[in-house]
GROMACS .gro file of C-alpha atoms in nm:
model
  407
    1MET     CA    1   8.195   9.492  12.269
    2ASN     CA    2   8.467   9.570  12.528
    3ILE     CA    3   8.801   9.424  12.419
    4ALA     CA    4   9.148   9.421  12.576
    5LEU     CA    5   9.460   9.381  12.361
    6PHE     CA    6   9.766   9.256  12.550
    7THR     CA    7  10.105   9.308  12.384
    8ASP     CA    8  10.472   9.353  12.465
    9SER     CA    9  10.527   9.518  12.124
   10TYR     CA   10  10.383   9.869  12.103
   11ILE     CA   11  10.478  10.228  12.034
   12PRO     CA   12  10.762  10.341  12.019
   13THR     CA   13  10.889   9.997  11.908
   14LYS     CA   14  10.859   9.945  11.533
   15SER     CA   15  10.767   9.598  11.409
   16GLY     CA   16  10.503   9.410  11.216
   17ILE     CA   17  10.329   9.315  11.541
   18VAL     CA   18  10.308   9.680  11.648
   19THR     CA   19  10.154   9.768  11.311
   20VAL     CA   20   9.897   9.487  11.346
   21VAL     CA   21   9.798   9.590  11.700
   22LEU     CA   22   9.766   9.958  11.611
   23GLN     CA   23   9.555   9.878  11.305
   24LEU     CA   24   9.335   9.636  11.496
   25ARG     CA   25   9.269   9.886  11.771
   26LYS     CA   26   9.185  10.159  11.520
   27VAL     CA   27   8.952   9.951  11.302
   28LEU     CA   28   8.765   9.800  11.599
   29THR     CA   29   8.725  10.144  11.754
   30ASP     CA   30   8.599  10.284  11.422
   31MET     CA   31   8.344  10.000  11.418
   32GLY     CA   32   8.209  10.124  11.753
   33HIS     CA   33   8.381   9.881  11.991
   34HIS     CA   34   8.566   9.986  12.304
   35VAL     CA   35   8.930   9.872  12.292
   36VAL     CA   36   9.188   9.901  12.569
   37VAL     CA   37   9.555   9.808  12.556
   38VAL     CA   38   9.777   9.653  12.822
   39THR     CA   39  10.140   9.687  12.725
   40VAL     CA   40  10.496   9.758  12.836
   41LYS     CA   41  10.647  10.092  12.937
   42PRO     CA   42  10.987  10.141  12.773
   43ARG     CA   43  11.253  10.305  12.984
   44ASN     CA   44  11.260  10.687  12.959
   45TYR     CA   45  10.976  10.688  12.708
   46HIS     CA   46  10.713  10.958  12.743
   47ASP     CA   47  10.442  11.054  12.498
   48PRO     CA   48  10.180  11.292  12.643
   49GLU     CA   49   9.910  11.169  12.404
   50ILE     CA   50   9.961  10.805  12.501
   51ASP     CA   51  10.050  10.870  12.866
   52ASN     CA   52   9.717  11.049  12.909
   53ASP     CA   53   9.513  10.791  12.719
   54PRO     CA   54   9.283  10.629  12.978
   55ASP     CA   55   9.245  10.323  12.755
   56ILE     CA   56   9.615  10.233  12.761
   57LEU     CA   57   9.774  10.070  13.065
   58ARG     CA   58  10.155  10.078  13.063
   59ILE     CA   59  10.307   9.836  13.314
   60ILE     CA   60  10.654   9.843  13.468
   61SER     CA   61  10.903   9.691  13.223
   62VAL     CA   62  11.273   9.622  13.165
   63PRO     CA   63  11.467   9.566  12.841
   64THR     CA   64  11.475   9.204  12.730
   65PRO     CA   65  11.808   9.028  12.793
   66PHE     CA   66  11.783   8.867  12.449
   67LYS     CA   67  11.940   9.006  12.132
   68ILE     CA   68  11.622   9.185  12.030
   69PRO     CA   69  11.649   9.566  12.014
   70ASP     CA   70  11.370   9.783  12.157
   71GLN     CA   71  11.184   9.494  12.317
   72TYR     CA   72  11.075   9.488  12.680
   73ILE     CA   73  10.959   9.243  12.943
   74GLY     CA   74  10.662   9.361  13.147
   75PHE     CA   75  10.596   9.276  13.511
   76PRO     CA   76  10.231   9.163  13.512
   77PHE     CA   77  10.108   9.281  13.851
   78GLU     CA   78   9.753   9.153  13.891
   79HIS     CA   79   9.658   9.422  14.141
   80VAL     CA   80   9.709   9.682  13.865
   81ILE     CA   81   9.578   9.496  13.559
   82ILE     CA   82   9.258   9.339  13.693
   83PRO     CA   83   9.107   9.664  13.829
   84PHE     CA   84   9.185   9.824  13.491
   85LEU     CA   85   8.999   9.547  13.308
   86LYS     CA   86   8.707   9.564  13.551
   87GLN     CA   87   8.688   9.940  13.510
   88HIS     CA   88   8.643   9.894  13.135
   89ASN     CA   89   8.409   9.594  13.169
   90VAL     CA   90   8.629   9.388  12.935
   91GLN     CA   91   8.450   9.088  12.782
   92ILE     CA   92   8.737   8.924  12.592
   93ILE     CA   93   9.117   8.942  12.606
   94HIS     CA   94   9.322   8.916  12.287
   95SER     CA   95   9.695   8.854  12.341
   96HIS     CA   96   9.953   8.944  12.078
   97THR     CA   97  10.238   8.790  12.271
   98GLU     CA   98  10.317   8.455  12.431
   99PHE     CA   99  10.545   8.582  12.708
  100PHE     CA  100  10.503   8.760  13.042
  101ILE     CA  101  10.216   8.984  12.940
  102ALA     CA  102  10.042   8.680  12.793
  103HIS     CA  103  10.074   8.514  13.134
  104ALA     CA  104   9.900   8.818  13.283
  105ALA     CA  105   9.628   8.788  13.018
  106LYS     CA  106   9.560   8.423  13.106
  107LEU     CA  107   9.558   8.491  13.481
  108SER     CA  108   9.324   8.785  13.434
  109GLY     CA  109   9.087   8.586  13.215
  110LYS     CA  110   9.074   8.309  13.473
  111LYS     CA  111   8.994   8.548  13.759
  112LEU     CA  112   8.737   8.746  13.560
  113HIS     CA  113   8.585   8.436  13.393
  114ILE     CA  114   8.629   8.572  13.041
  115PRO     CA  115   8.792   8.405  12.737
  116VAL     CA  116   9.153   8.474  12.643
  117ILE     CA  117   9.264   8.418  12.286
  118ALA     CA  118   9.595   8.480  12.107
  119THR     CA  119   9.732   8.555  11.762
  120THR     CA  120  10.030   8.342  11.659
  121HIS     CA  121  10.266   8.603  11.513
  122THR     CA  122  10.602   8.425  11.542
  123LEU     CA  123  10.739   8.089  11.435
  124TRP     CA  124  11.006   8.041  11.700
  125ASP     CA  125  11.159   7.743  11.520
  126ASP     CA  126  11.307   7.999  11.278
  127PHE     CA  127  11.394   8.273  11.526
  128TYR     CA  128  11.528   8.139  11.853
  129GLU     CA  129  11.883   8.055  11.745
  130TYR     CA  130  11.944   8.418  11.648
  131TYR     CA  131  11.814   8.576  11.968
  132LEU     CA  132  11.857   8.341  12.262
  133PRO     CA  133  12.198   8.321  12.432
  134LEU     CA  134  12.374   8.014  12.290
  135GLY     CA  135  12.060   7.960  12.081
  136ARG     CA  136  12.245   7.770  11.810
  137TYR     CA  137  12.318   7.497  12.062
  138ILE     CA  138  11.960   7.453  12.189
  139PRO     CA  139  11.770   7.163  12.028
  140VAL     CA  140  11.453   7.268  11.850
  141LYS     CA  141  11.258   7.009  12.054
  142ILE     CA  142  11.320   7.213  12.369
  143ILE     CA  143  11.198   7.534  12.203
  144ARG     CA  144  10.883   7.359  12.082
  145LYS     CA  145  10.807   7.235  12.433
  146ILE     CA  146  10.847   7.588  12.569
  147VAL     CA  147  10.628   7.741  12.297
  148LYS     CA  148  10.363   7.472  12.348
  149ARG     CA  149  10.358   7.548  12.721
  150LEU     CA  150  10.328   7.922  12.656
  151TYR     CA  151  10.028   7.883  12.423
  152LYS     CA  152   9.865   7.590  12.601
  153LYS     CA  153   9.606   7.772  12.812
  154PHE     CA  154   9.465   8.007  12.550
  155TYR     CA  155   9.101   7.932  12.473
  156ALA     CA  156   9.153   7.969  12.095
  157LEU     CA  157   9.411   8.089  11.844
  158ILE     CA  158   9.405   8.323  11.546
  159ASN     CA  159   9.659   8.215  11.285
  160VAL     CA  160   9.777   8.478  11.040
  161SER     CA  161   9.849   8.231  10.760
  162GLU     CA  162   9.820   7.874  10.641
  163LYS     CA  163  10.179   7.827  10.756
  164ALA     CA  164  10.096   7.935  11.112
  165HIS     CA  165   9.785   7.716  11.116
  166ASP     CA  166   9.970   7.407  10.997
  167TYR     CA  167  10.251   7.456  11.249
  168PHE     CA  168  10.022   7.480  11.551
  169LYS     CA  169   9.826   7.176  11.432
  170GLU     CA  170  10.139   6.961  11.434
  171PRO     CA  171  10.124   6.672  11.688
  172PHE     CA  172  10.410   6.829  11.887
  173MET     CA  173  10.219   7.158  11.925
  174LEU     CA  174   9.850   7.213  12.004
  175PRO     CA  175   9.632   7.028  11.752
  176GLY     CA  176   9.341   7.029  11.999
  177THR     CA  177   9.329   7.406  12.050
  178PRO     CA  178   9.056   7.551  11.825
  179SER     CA  179   9.174   7.808  11.572
  180ALA     CA  180   9.097   7.995  11.251
  181ILE     CA  181   9.301   8.179  10.989
  182ILE     CA  182   9.267   8.559  10.971
  183PRO     CA  183   9.539   8.715  10.751
  184ASN     CA  184   9.699   9.046  10.842
  185ALA     CA  185   9.579   9.364  10.676
  186LEU     CA  186   9.722   9.701  10.575
  187ASP     CA  187   9.561  10.044  10.601
  188SER     CA  188   9.638  10.223  10.276
  189ASP     CA  189   9.550  10.566  10.418
  190SER     CA  190   9.804  10.528  10.697
  191PHE     CA  191  10.067  10.361  10.481
  192ILE     CA  192  10.061  10.608  10.191
  193ARG     CA  193   9.987  10.923  10.387
  194ASN     CA  194  10.184  11.175  10.176
  195PRO     CA  195  10.242  11.034   9.827
  196LEU     CA  196  10.523  11.187   9.621
  197SER     CA  197  10.468  11.325   9.273
  198PRO     CA  198  10.639  11.154   8.976
  199GLU     CA  199  10.891  11.439   8.973
  200GLU     CA  200  10.969  11.393   9.342
  201LEU     CA  201  11.010  11.016   9.297
  202LEU     CA  202  11.249  11.078   9.009
  203ALA     CA  203  11.447  11.320   9.228
  204LEU     CA  204  11.466  11.059   9.506
  205ARG     CA  205  11.601  10.800   9.261
  206LYS     CA  206  11.859  11.052   9.144
  207SER     CA  207  11.966  11.128   9.502
  208TRP     CA  208  12.064  10.761   9.541
  209GLY     CA  209  12.245  10.752   9.206
  210ILE     CA  210  11.964  10.562   9.032
  211LYS     CA  211  11.897  10.650   8.668
  212SER     CA  212  11.549  10.676   8.521
  213ASP     CA  213  11.600  10.361   8.312
  214ASP     CA  214  11.755  10.151   8.590
  215VAL     CA  215  11.553   9.854   8.721
  216VAL     CA  216  11.544   9.869   9.101
  217LEU     CA  217  11.516   9.558   9.319
  218LEU     CA  218  11.393   9.643   9.669
  219PHE     CA  219  11.436   9.466  10.000
  220LEU     CA  220  11.270   9.652  10.285
  221GLY     CA  221  11.263   9.534  10.644
  222ARG     CA  222  11.488   9.437  10.932
  223VAL     CA  223  11.837   9.361  10.808
  224VAL     CA  224  11.891   9.055  11.027
  225GLU     CA  225  12.010   8.698  10.981
  226GLU     CA  226  11.674   8.524  11.011
  227LYS     CA  227  11.551   8.721  10.706
  228ARG     CA  228  11.831   8.548  10.510
  229VAL     CA  229  11.969   8.885  10.402
  230GLN     CA  230  12.319   8.745  10.344
  231GLU     CA  231  12.179   8.492  10.100
  232LEU     CA  232  11.971   8.765   9.937
  233LEU     CA  233  12.280   8.981   9.893
  234GLU     CA  234  12.457   8.692   9.721
  235ILE     CA  235  12.163   8.660   9.481
  236CYS     CA  236  12.180   9.033   9.407
  237MET     CA  237  12.557   9.021   9.354
  238ARG     CA  238  12.505   8.755   9.089
  239VAL     CA  239  12.223   8.929   8.901
  240ILE     CA  240  12.388   9.273   8.882
  241GLN     CA  241  12.681   9.106   8.707
  242LYS     CA  242  12.445   8.978   8.436
  243ASN     CA  243  12.240   9.296   8.382
  244GLU     CA  244  12.409   9.634   8.412
  245LYS     CA  245  12.074   9.814   8.442
  246ILE     CA  246  11.985   9.642   8.771
  247LYS     CA  247  12.035   9.829   9.097
  248VAL     CA  248  11.939   9.709   9.446
  249LEU     CA  249  11.803   9.895   9.747
  250PHE     CA  250  11.827   9.752  10.098
  251VAL     CA  251  11.604   9.974  10.313
  252GLY     CA  252  11.620   9.918  10.687
  253SER     CA  253  11.857   9.857  10.974
  254GLY     CA  254  11.958   9.560  11.184
  255LEU     CA  255  12.240   9.359  11.330
  256ALA     CA  256  12.353   9.227  10.989
  257LEU     CA  257  12.371   9.566  10.815
  258GLN     CA  258  12.741   9.636  10.867
  259ASP     CA  259  12.840   9.290  10.742
  260LEU     CA  260  12.633   9.337  10.427
  261GLU     CA  261  12.775   9.684  10.362
  262LYS     CA  262  13.126   9.544  10.396
  263ALA     CA  263  13.054   9.252  10.161
  264ALA     CA  264  12.910   9.487   9.896
  265ARG     CA  265  13.174   9.758   9.935
  266ASP     CA  266  13.309   9.709   9.579
  267VAL     CA  267  12.965   9.749   9.421
  268SER     CA  268  12.828  10.026   9.646
  269ASP     CA  269  12.708  10.217   9.338
  270ARG     CA  270  12.489   9.920   9.239
  271ILE     CA  271  12.381   9.783   9.578
  272ILE     CA  272  12.265  10.065   9.804
  273PHE     CA  273  12.197  10.055  10.178
  274THR     CA  274  11.979  10.338  10.306
  275GLY     CA  275  11.981  10.240  10.673
  276TYR     CA  276  11.679  10.309  10.890
  277GLU     CA  277  11.383  10.493  10.740
  278PRO     CA  278  11.067  10.581  10.940
  279TRP     CA  279  10.752  10.391  10.847
  280THR     CA  280  10.588  10.715  10.733
  281LYS     CA  281  10.847  10.740  10.454
  282VAL     CA  282  10.904  10.381  10.344
  283HIS     CA  283  10.635  10.408  10.076
  284TYR     CA  284  10.872  10.647   9.895
  285TYR     CA  285  11.112  10.357   9.842
  286TYR     CA  286  10.839  10.126   9.716
  287GLY     CA  287  10.751  10.411   9.478
  288ILE     CA  288  11.100  10.428   9.323
  289SER     CA  289  11.140  10.051   9.292
  290ASP     CA  290  11.042   9.801   9.024
  291ILE     CA  291  11.051   9.458   9.194
  292PHE     CA  292  11.019   9.360   9.561
  293ILE     CA  293  11.252   9.080   9.669
  294THR     CA  294  11.289   8.858   9.975
  295ALA     CA  295  11.467   8.530  10.044
  296SER     CA  296  11.318   8.497  10.393
  297LEU     CA  297  11.176   8.163  10.504
  298SER     CA  298  11.086   8.279  10.855
  299GLU     CA  299  10.772   8.485  10.787
  300MET     CA  300  10.428   8.411  10.927
  301HIS     CA  301  10.242   8.668  10.713
  302SER     CA  302  10.472   8.942  10.591
  303MET     CA  303  10.360   9.303  10.635
  304THR     CA  304  10.624   9.422  10.388
  305VAL     CA  305  10.482   9.190  10.122
  306LEU     CA  306  10.140   9.348  10.184
  307GLU     CA  307  10.303   9.690  10.143
  308ALA     CA  308  10.461   9.576   9.817
  309LEU     CA  309  10.124   9.455   9.689
  310MET     CA  310   9.962   9.786   9.774
  311SER     CA  311  10.253   9.968   9.606
  312ARG     CA  312  10.192   9.783   9.277
  313LEU     CA  313  10.517   9.587   9.277
  314PRO     CA  314  10.580   9.240   9.136
  315ILE     CA  315  10.739   9.014   9.397
  316VAL     CA  316  11.012   8.752   9.372
  317ALA     CA  317  11.055   8.537   9.684
  318ARG     CA  318  11.164   8.198   9.806
  319LYS     CA  319  10.874   7.953   9.805
  320ASP     CA  320  10.708   7.948  10.146
  321SER     CA  321  10.351   7.879  10.262
  322SER     CA  322  10.340   8.213  10.446
  323PHE     CA  323  10.304   8.372  10.100
  324SER     CA  324  10.028   8.138   9.980
  325ASP     CA  325   9.764   8.412   9.972
  326THR     CA  326   9.985   8.705   9.863
  327ILE     CA  327  10.225   8.578   9.594
  328TYR     CA  328  10.076   8.380   9.304
  329HIS     CA  329  10.344   8.221   9.088
  330GLY     CA  330  10.334   8.358   8.736
  331ILE     CA  331  10.047   8.596   8.823
  332ASN     CA  332  10.196   8.876   9.036
  333GLY     CA  333  10.544   8.738   9.087
  334TYR     CA  334  10.747   8.425   9.132
  335MET     CA  335  10.827   8.189   9.419
  336ALA     CA  336  11.156   8.009   9.371
  337ASP     CA  337  11.247   7.666   9.504
  338SER     CA  338  11.609   7.773   9.554
  339ASP     CA  339  11.821   8.087   9.582
  340GLU     CA  340  11.974   8.014   9.243
  341GLU     CA  341  11.628   7.993   9.085
  342MET     CA  342  11.557   8.344   9.211
  343ASP     CA  343  11.838   8.467   8.985
  344GLY     CA  344  11.655   8.359   8.672
  345TYR     CA  345  11.321   8.507   8.777
  346LEU     CA  346  11.481   8.841   8.864
  347LEU     CA  347  11.670   8.860   8.536
  348GLU     CA  348  11.354   8.769   8.344
  349LEU     CA  349  11.143   9.040   8.508
  350ALA     CA  350  11.421   9.299   8.488
  351ALA     CA  351  11.432   9.248   8.111
  352ASP     CA  352  11.055   9.253   8.055
  353ALA     CA  353  10.884   9.584   8.138
  354ASP     CA  354  10.547   9.464   8.006
  355LYS     CA  355  10.545   9.164   8.238
  356ARG     CA  356  10.649   9.383   8.533
  357HIS     CA  357  10.353   9.610   8.460
  358LYS     CA  358  10.112   9.317   8.430
  359PHE     CA  359  10.236   9.161   8.756
  360ALA     CA  360  10.221   9.501   8.928
  361GLU     CA  361   9.853   9.546   8.849
  362GLU     CA  362   9.779   9.194   8.975
  363SER     CA  363   9.963   9.274   9.299
  364TYR     CA  364   9.742   9.577   9.352
  365ARG     CA  365   9.429   9.372   9.282
  366ILE     CA  366   9.539   9.109   9.536
  367SER     CA  367   9.606   9.379   9.796
  368LYS     CA  368   9.231   9.448   9.809
  369ASN     CA  369   9.189   9.116   9.993
  370PHE     CA  370   9.369   9.260  10.295
  371THR     CA  371   9.179   9.572  10.390
  372PRO     CA  372   9.143   9.676  10.757
  373ASP     CA  373   8.763   9.667  10.725
  374VAL     CA  374   8.759   9.298  10.632
  375PHE     CA  375   9.027   9.224  10.891
  376GLY     CA  376   8.826   9.397  11.164
  377ARG     CA  377   8.495   9.232  11.076
  378ARG     CA  378   8.658   8.888  11.060
  379THR     CA  379   8.817   8.943  11.400
  380ILE     CA  380   8.483   9.049  11.550
  381ALA     CA  381   8.316   8.740  11.398
  382PHE     CA  382   8.584   8.530  11.570
  383TYR     CA  383   8.526   8.709  11.904
  384GLU     CA  384   8.149   8.667  11.878
  385LYS     CA  385   8.176   8.293  11.819
  386VAL     CA  386   8.417   8.261  12.113
  387LEU     CA  387   8.181   8.453  12.343
  388GLU     CA  388   7.884   8.249  12.219
  389LYS     CA  389   8.055   7.920  12.308
  390TYR     CA  390   8.260   8.012  12.617
  391PRO     CA  391   8.313   7.845  12.864
  392GLU     CA  392   8.221   7.540  12.654
  393LYS     CA  393   8.474   7.439  12.392
  394THR     CA  394   8.439   7.557  12.033
  395THR     CA  395   8.585   7.395  11.720
  396ASP     CA  396   8.804   7.489  11.424
  397LYS     CA  397   8.508   7.443  11.193
  398GLU     CA  398   8.283   7.679  11.391
  399LEU     CA  399   8.548   7.949  11.417
  400GLN     CA  400   8.656   7.932  11.052
  401LYS     CA  401   8.294   7.931  10.933
  402ALA     CA  402   8.229   8.249  11.133
  403VAL     CA  403   8.542   8.414  10.989
  404ASP     CA  404   8.470   8.305  10.632
  405SER     CA  405   8.118   8.445  10.650
  406VAL     CA  406   8.278   8.790  10.625
  407ARG     CA  407   8.355   8.900  10.268
   0.00000   0.00000   0.00000
């Protein structure tokens, strides 16, 4: 099959969407399919390997005016994109964005008479107020109308979670657009490329002032408001006061980092901020930690939670349907109904090494549900059903049945 992935998030940008697109391209290629990518060209970015890749089309782009670092807006010139797609005999277009490049995807599909589908990566209800100018003053109804318009002309949607599915089936969104749920996946070989020895992990803990008998709570990801990192810090401030063996690692960078560092200045030996760490090294920090924590309510299907599962960590999070297939309450972690309830769960796990070990093994077992092989085969099953039905309309039931046939 000849497939085109359209995205405005790609190397060198680092995000969950980039990880998903890279993994999808790799697994589909390994399965014998031909995959091309249409994406943005960041200013002053040059990578000989990618620049010379005939299967990647970089289009003229400018930095986004929104408060989103390392994101670009591409100018979707049809006279460049359509010949590229024709050259590669593309049969289906899969968009991983809803913005300008998605518009190019839909126009190209219409002209070439091929289906265009999209993955719903972002719940803009939770994000827009942090990134749009004067976003806090824009009614959510306006944002929903814009998002609905952006997704309206896709033939079908892939939802990464039950949460994403339910949102797009709401009456104010696109209940009539056929869709299926295909959760994200994580490639263990890429994620844990150079594992550290127990001695090296112990040395890394020591370098951050963490003792061998300390219990480490880990948050890893973008340190930004929509991840509710301020609320998470407040939770951590409370629990370290009740258990002197607890230490906290915040791994990552973002617009909220300086504010958090300032707020935790008096306990900097107990709450540690590493700043940015490259993705090739983040598994070191999972390796020196005991419990993964997040208070975010804005996830669609968290890649860092998948990383935590694969790293054999119990997880304590706020209750959210995006975690319905990754965190099982009382099995591999806890989902709290409130921030204050998280305190109790964290203190319980910190004091019970046997339970942490039991939850950790369950996390690893659950991680096996999210392998790239299954992800790739489910995506191909979705494509095949779309191509079988196009240009006639398909249904949710047909798409989900095709996806669920893959085990």
